[in-house]
Coordinates of C-alpha atoms in Angstrom, one line a residue:
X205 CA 69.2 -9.5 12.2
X206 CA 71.0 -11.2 9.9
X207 CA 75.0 -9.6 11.2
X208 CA 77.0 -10.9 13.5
X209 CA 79.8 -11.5 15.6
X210 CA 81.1 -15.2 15.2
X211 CA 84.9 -15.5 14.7
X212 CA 84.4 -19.0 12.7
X213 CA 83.0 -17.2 10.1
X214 CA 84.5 -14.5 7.7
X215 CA 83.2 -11.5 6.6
X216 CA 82.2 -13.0 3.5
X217 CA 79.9 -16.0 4.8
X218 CA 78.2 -13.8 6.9
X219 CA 77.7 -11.2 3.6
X220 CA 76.4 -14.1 2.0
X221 CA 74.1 -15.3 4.8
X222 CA 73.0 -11.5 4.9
X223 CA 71.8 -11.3 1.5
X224 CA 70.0 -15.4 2.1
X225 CA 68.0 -13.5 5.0
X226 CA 67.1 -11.0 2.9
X227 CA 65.8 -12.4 -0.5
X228 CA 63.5 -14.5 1.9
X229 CA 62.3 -11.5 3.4
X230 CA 61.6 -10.1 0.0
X231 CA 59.8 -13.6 -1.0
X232 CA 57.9 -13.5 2.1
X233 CA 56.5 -9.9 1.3
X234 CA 55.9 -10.7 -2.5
X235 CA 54.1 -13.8 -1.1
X236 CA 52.0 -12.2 1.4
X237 CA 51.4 -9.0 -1.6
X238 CA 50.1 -11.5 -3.4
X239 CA 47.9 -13.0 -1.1
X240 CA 46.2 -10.0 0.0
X241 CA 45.5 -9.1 -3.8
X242 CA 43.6 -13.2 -4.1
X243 CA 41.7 -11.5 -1.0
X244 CA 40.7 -8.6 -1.9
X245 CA 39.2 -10.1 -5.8
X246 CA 37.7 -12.4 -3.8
X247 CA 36.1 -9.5 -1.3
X248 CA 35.2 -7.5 -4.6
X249 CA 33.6 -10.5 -6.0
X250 CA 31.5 -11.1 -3.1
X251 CA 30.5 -7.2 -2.8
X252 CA 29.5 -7.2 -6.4
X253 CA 27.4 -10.8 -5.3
X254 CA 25.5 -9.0 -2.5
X255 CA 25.0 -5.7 -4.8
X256 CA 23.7 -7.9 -7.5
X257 CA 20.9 -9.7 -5.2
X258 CA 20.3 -6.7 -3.4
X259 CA 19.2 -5.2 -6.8
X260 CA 17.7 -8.3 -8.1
X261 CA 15.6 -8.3 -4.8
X262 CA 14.4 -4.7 -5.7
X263 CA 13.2 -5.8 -9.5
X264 CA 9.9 -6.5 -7.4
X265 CA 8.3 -9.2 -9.5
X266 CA 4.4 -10.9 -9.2
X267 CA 6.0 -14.1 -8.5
X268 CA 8.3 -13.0 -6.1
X269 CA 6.0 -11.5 -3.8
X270 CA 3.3 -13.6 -4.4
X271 CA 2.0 -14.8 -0.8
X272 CA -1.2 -17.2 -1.6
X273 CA -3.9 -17.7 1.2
X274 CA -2.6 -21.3 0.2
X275 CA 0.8 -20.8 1.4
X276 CA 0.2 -19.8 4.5
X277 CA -0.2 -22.0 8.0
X278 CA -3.8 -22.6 8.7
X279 CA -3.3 -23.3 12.2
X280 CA -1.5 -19.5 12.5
X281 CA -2.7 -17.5 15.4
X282 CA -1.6 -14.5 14.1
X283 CA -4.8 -11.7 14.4
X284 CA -6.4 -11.7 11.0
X285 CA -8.9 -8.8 10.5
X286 CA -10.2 -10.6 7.5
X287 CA -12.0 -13.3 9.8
X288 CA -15.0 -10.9 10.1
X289 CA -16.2 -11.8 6.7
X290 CA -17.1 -15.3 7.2
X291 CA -19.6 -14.4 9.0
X292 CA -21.4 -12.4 6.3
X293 CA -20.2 -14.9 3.2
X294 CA -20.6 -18.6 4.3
X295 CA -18.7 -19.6 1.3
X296 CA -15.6 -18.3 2.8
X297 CA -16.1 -20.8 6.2
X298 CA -14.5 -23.1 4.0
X299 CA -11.0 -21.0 3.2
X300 CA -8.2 -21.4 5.5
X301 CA -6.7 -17.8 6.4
X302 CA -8.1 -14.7 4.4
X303 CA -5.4 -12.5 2.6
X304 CA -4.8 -10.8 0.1
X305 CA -3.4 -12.8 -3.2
X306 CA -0.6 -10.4 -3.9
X307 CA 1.5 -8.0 -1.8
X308 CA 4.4 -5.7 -2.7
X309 CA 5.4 -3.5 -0.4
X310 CA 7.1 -3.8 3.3
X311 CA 3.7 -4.0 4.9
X312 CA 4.2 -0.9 7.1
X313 CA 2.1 -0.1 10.2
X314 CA 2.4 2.2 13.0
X315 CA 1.5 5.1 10.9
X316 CA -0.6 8.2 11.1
X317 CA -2.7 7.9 7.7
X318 CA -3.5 4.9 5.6
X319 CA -4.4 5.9 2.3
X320 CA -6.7 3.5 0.1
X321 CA -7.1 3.4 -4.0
X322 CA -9.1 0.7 -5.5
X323 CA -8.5 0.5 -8.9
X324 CA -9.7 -1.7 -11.5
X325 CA -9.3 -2.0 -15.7
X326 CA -10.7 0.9 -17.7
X327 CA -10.0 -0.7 -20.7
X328 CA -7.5 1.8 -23.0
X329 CA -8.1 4.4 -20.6
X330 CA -6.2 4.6 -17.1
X331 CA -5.4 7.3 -14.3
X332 CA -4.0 5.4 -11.8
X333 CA -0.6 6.6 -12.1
X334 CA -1.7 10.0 -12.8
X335 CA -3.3 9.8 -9.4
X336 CA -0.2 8.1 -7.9
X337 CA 1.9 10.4 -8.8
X338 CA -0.2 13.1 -7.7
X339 CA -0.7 11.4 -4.3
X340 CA 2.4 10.9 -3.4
X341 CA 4.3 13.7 -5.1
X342 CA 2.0 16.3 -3.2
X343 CA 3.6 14.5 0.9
X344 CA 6.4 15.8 2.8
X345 CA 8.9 13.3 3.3
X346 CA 8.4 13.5 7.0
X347 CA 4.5 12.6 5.7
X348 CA 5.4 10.2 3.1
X349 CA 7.6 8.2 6.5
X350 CA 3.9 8.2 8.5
X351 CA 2.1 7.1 6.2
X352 CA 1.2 4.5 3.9
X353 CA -0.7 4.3 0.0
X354 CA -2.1 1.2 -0.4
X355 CA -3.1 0.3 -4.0
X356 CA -5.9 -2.2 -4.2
X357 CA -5.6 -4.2 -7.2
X358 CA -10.0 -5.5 -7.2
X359 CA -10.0 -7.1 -11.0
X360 CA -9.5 -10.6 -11.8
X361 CA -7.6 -9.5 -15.3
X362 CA -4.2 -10.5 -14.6
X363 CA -2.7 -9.0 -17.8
X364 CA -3.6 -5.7 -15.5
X365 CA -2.4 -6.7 -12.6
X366 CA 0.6 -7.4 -13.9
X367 CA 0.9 -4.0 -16.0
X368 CA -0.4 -2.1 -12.5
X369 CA 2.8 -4.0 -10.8
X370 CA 5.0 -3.1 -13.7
X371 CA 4.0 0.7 -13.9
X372 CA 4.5 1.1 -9.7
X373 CA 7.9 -0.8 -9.6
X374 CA 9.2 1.2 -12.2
X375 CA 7.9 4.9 -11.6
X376 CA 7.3 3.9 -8.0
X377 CA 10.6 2.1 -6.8
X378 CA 11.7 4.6 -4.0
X379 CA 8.3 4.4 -2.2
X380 CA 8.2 0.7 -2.1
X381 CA 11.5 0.7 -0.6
X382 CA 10.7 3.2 1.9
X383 CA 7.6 1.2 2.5
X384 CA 5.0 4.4 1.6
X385 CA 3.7 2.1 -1.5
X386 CA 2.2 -0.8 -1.3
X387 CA 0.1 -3.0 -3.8
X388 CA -2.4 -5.7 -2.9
X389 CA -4.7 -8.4 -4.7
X390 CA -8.1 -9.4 -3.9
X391 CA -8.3 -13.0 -4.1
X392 CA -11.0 -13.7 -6.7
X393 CA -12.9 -16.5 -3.9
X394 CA -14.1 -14.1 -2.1
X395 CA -16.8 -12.5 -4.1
X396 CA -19.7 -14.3 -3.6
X397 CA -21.3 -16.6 -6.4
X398 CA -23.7 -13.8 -7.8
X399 CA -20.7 -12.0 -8.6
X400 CA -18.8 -15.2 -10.7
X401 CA -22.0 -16.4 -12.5
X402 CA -22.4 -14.9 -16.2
X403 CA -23.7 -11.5 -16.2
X404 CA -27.1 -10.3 -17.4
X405 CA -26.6 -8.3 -20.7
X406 CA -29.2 -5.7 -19.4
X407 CA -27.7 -2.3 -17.9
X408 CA -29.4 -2.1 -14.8
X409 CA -28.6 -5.5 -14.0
X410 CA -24.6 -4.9 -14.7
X411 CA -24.7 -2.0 -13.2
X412 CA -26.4 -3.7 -10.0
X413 CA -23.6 -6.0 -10.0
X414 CA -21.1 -3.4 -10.5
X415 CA -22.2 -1.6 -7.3
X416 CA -22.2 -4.7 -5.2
X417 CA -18.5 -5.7 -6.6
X418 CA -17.7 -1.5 -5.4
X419 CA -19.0 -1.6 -1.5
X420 CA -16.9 -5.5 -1.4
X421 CA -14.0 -3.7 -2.9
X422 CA -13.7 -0.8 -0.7
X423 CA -14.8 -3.1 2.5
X424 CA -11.8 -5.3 1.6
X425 CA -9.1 -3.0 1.3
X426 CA -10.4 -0.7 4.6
X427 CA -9.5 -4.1 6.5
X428 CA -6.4 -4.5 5.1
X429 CA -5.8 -1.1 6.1
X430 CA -7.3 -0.5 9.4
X431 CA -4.8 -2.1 11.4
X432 CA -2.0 0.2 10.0
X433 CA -2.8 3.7 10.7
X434 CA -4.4 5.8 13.3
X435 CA -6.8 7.4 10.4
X436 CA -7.9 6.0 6.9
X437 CA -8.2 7.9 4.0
X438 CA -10.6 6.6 1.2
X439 CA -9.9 7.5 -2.4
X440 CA -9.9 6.4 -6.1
X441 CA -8.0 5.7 -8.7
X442 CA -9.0 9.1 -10.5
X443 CA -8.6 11.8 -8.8
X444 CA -6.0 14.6 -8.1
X445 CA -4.8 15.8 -5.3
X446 CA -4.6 19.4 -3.9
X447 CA -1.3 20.7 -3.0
X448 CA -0.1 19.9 0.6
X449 CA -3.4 18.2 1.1
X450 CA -2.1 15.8 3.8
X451 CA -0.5 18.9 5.6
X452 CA -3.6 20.5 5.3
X453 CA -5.6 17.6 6.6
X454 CA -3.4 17.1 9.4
X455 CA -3.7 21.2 10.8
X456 CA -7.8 20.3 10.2
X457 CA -7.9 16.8 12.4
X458 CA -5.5 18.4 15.0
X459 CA -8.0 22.0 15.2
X460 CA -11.0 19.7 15.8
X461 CA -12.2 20.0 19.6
X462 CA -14.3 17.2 19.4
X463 CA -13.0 13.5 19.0
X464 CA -16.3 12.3 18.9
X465 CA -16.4 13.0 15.1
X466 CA -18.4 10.1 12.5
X467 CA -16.0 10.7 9.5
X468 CA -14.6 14.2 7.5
X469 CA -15.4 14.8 3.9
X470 CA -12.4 16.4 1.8
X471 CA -14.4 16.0 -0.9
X472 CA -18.3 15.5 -1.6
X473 CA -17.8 14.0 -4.6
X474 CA -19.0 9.9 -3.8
X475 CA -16.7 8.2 -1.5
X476 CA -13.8 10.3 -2.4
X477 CA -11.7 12.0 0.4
X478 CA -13.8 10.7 3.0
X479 CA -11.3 10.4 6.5
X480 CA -12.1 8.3 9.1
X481 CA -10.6 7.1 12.8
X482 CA -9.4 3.3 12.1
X483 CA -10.5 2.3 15.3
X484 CA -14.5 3.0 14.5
X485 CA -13.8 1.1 10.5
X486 CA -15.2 -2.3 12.4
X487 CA -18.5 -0.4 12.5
X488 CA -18.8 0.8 9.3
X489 CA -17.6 -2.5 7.3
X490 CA -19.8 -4.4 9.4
X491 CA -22.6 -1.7 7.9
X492 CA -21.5 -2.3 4.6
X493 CA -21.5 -5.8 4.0
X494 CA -24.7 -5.9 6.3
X495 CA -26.4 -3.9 3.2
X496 CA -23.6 -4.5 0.7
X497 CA -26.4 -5.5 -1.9
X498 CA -28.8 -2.7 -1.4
X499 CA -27.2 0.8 -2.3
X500 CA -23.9 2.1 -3.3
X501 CA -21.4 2.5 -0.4
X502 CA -21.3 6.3 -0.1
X503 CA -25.5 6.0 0.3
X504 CA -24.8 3.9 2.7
X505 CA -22.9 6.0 4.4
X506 CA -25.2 8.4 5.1
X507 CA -27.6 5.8 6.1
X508 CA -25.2 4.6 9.2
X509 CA -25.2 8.2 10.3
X510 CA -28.5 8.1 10.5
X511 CA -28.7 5.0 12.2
X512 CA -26.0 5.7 14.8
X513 CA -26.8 9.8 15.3
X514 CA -30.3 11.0 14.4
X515 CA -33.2 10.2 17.4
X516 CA -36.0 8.1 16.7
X517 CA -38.6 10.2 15.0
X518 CA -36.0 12.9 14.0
X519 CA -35.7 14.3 10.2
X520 CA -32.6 13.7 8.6
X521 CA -32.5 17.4 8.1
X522 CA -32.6 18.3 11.8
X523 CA -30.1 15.6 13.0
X524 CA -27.8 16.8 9.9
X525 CA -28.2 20.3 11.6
X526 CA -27.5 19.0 15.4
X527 CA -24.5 17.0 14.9
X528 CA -22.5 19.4 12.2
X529 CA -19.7 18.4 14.8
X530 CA -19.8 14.6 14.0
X531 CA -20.3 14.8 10.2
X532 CA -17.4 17.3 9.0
X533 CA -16.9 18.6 6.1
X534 CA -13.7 20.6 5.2
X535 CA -13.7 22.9 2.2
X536 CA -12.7 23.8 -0.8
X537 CA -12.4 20.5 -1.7
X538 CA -9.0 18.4 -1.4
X539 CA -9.4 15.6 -4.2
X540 CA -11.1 16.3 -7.8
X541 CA -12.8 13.7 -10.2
X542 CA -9.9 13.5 -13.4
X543 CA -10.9 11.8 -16.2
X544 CA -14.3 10.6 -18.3
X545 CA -14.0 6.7 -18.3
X546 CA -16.0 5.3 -15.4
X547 CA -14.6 2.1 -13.6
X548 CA -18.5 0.6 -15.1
X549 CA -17.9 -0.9 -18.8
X550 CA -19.1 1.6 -21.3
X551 CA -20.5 4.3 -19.1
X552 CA -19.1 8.0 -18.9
X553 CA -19.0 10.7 -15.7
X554 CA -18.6 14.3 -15.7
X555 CA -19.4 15.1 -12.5
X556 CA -16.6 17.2 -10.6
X557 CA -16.5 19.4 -7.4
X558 CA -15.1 22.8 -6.8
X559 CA -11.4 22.2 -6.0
X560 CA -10.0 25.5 -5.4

């Protein structure tokens, strides 16, 4: 209050004194105007900050997410699924922890299906993110949340590793944020030497070598996999997929009486759409690598059943015919062959199944 009664003061003083009070008042407010505008440029400037590294973190790069068996603490006791391959490849004894070389992705688990695509260079031809965008494109969102596609990167070409991480980040960016996507590297040790040693220029002998390289690849990315889901999905990188297949494969699994079953085909073509419970994977991978160099993976597959469900002495025909409730297959089929170019050098397949 800047008026008051004093009678040693005259009307004019205290005028005077009045207006003092309130050109200060009028500084103080200008002063404290313009400190709240230094505040809030500063508060925009440090929004704009965390917006740009939020969307610098998002521009997912190989070197950024690059996590190098190297790296990490050999001494972890972290559960690593990968340990069960030293005991099939004494080379690997040596190496510290077993992971994959590159991971994008926020390494989801706790899901219902894990879905697995190996993919390796065709050369000019590619349909990996046909079959991407066909994968994922054909979920819910409440079955793109429980779930998870993992992309399998099993080629030591780096120039396409880097354009398979370049074509996801881009065309892909909402489901690696969400976590749905991820994209993983097979570290080139863990072939063993048969595979690094020049190649014989005959065809059988590539293609020998190609096989083996397959069953590795798919036994690889099923561990990476198996701790993450309650089911595993096996496909490749050229296929399509039927509309609402995972809603369809869902309303199958859930109609099943039996829990006892070996694995459901969605598909007969190869290894494609084959569906199996995560917690049995331990038995087949051990399978595989046991006989890794012997036959392709989906012929061993039918061996295992064999093994695990027909009686001594029994046909193959007559345990087939027992145990139809074991060894499922769902039809039409879910998932059909796209494209000519095999994942072998040079070598063309036409084989497809009926998809409708």
């Amino acid at each position: 209050m800047c008026w008051r009664e004093d009678s040693n003061q005259t009307k004019g003083n205290q005028l005077i004194n009045c207006r003092n009070r309130i050109l200060e008042f009028k500084e103080g407010i200008l002063h404290l105007k313009n400190r709240t505008e230094r505040n809030r440029q500063e508060l925009i400037k440090a929004l704009n900050k965390i917006k740009y590294e939020i969307t610098q973190g998002e521009n997912i790069s190989v070197n950024s997410v690059k996590k190098k068996v190297n790296a990490l603490d050999r001494n972890e006791t972290t559960p690593n699924a990968f340990e069960v391959l030293k005991f099939f490849f004494p080379h690997l004894r040596k190496v510290g922890r077993i992971y994959p070389d590159v991971i994008i992705g926020k390494e989801k688990t706790g899901v219902s299906f894990a879905l697995g695509i190996s993919t390796v260079d065709r050369g000019n031809r590619s349909y990996l993110k046909q079959t991407l965008t066909s994968v994922v494109s054909r979920m819910t969102l409440s079955e793109e949340k429980d779930s998870v596609v993992i992309v399998s990167v099993s080629d030591s070409n780096e120039d396409y590793l880097k354009s398979v991480v370049d074509m996801i980040t881009k065309k892909f960016k909402r489901q690696l944020k969400s976590g749905s996507l991820e994209v993983i590297s097979i570290p080139a040790y863990f072939y063993p030497n048969m595979l690094h040693t020049k190649q014989s220029t005959e065809d059988s002998q590539q293609l020998e070598s190609w096989r083996i390289k397959q069953v590795l690849d798919f036994c690889f990315l099923m561990l990476y996999a198996q701790p993450k889901a309650m089911y595993y999905l096996q496909l490749e990188d050229g296929i399509i997929a039927k509309k609402m297949y995972l809603t369809k494969i869902t309303d199958f699994v859930h109609k099943i009486t039996s829990k006892n079953w070996f694995y459901i085909e969605f598909s007969i073509l190869g290894f494609i759409g084959k569906l199996f419970k995560s917690e049995d994977l331990t038995d087949f991978i051990r399978f595989f690598l046991m006989f890794y160099k012997d036959k392709p993976i989906d012929l061993l597959l039918g061996d295992l059943f064999q093994v695990k469900m027909c009686k001594p002495g029994e046909t193959l025909e007559k345990c087939t015919e027992r145990n139809k409730q074991i060894r499922i297959r769902y039809k039409p089929s879910l998932f059909q062959h796209v494209g000519i170019q095999s994942s072998f050098p040079g070598r063309e397949q036409y084989f497809k199944d009926i998809y409708y």
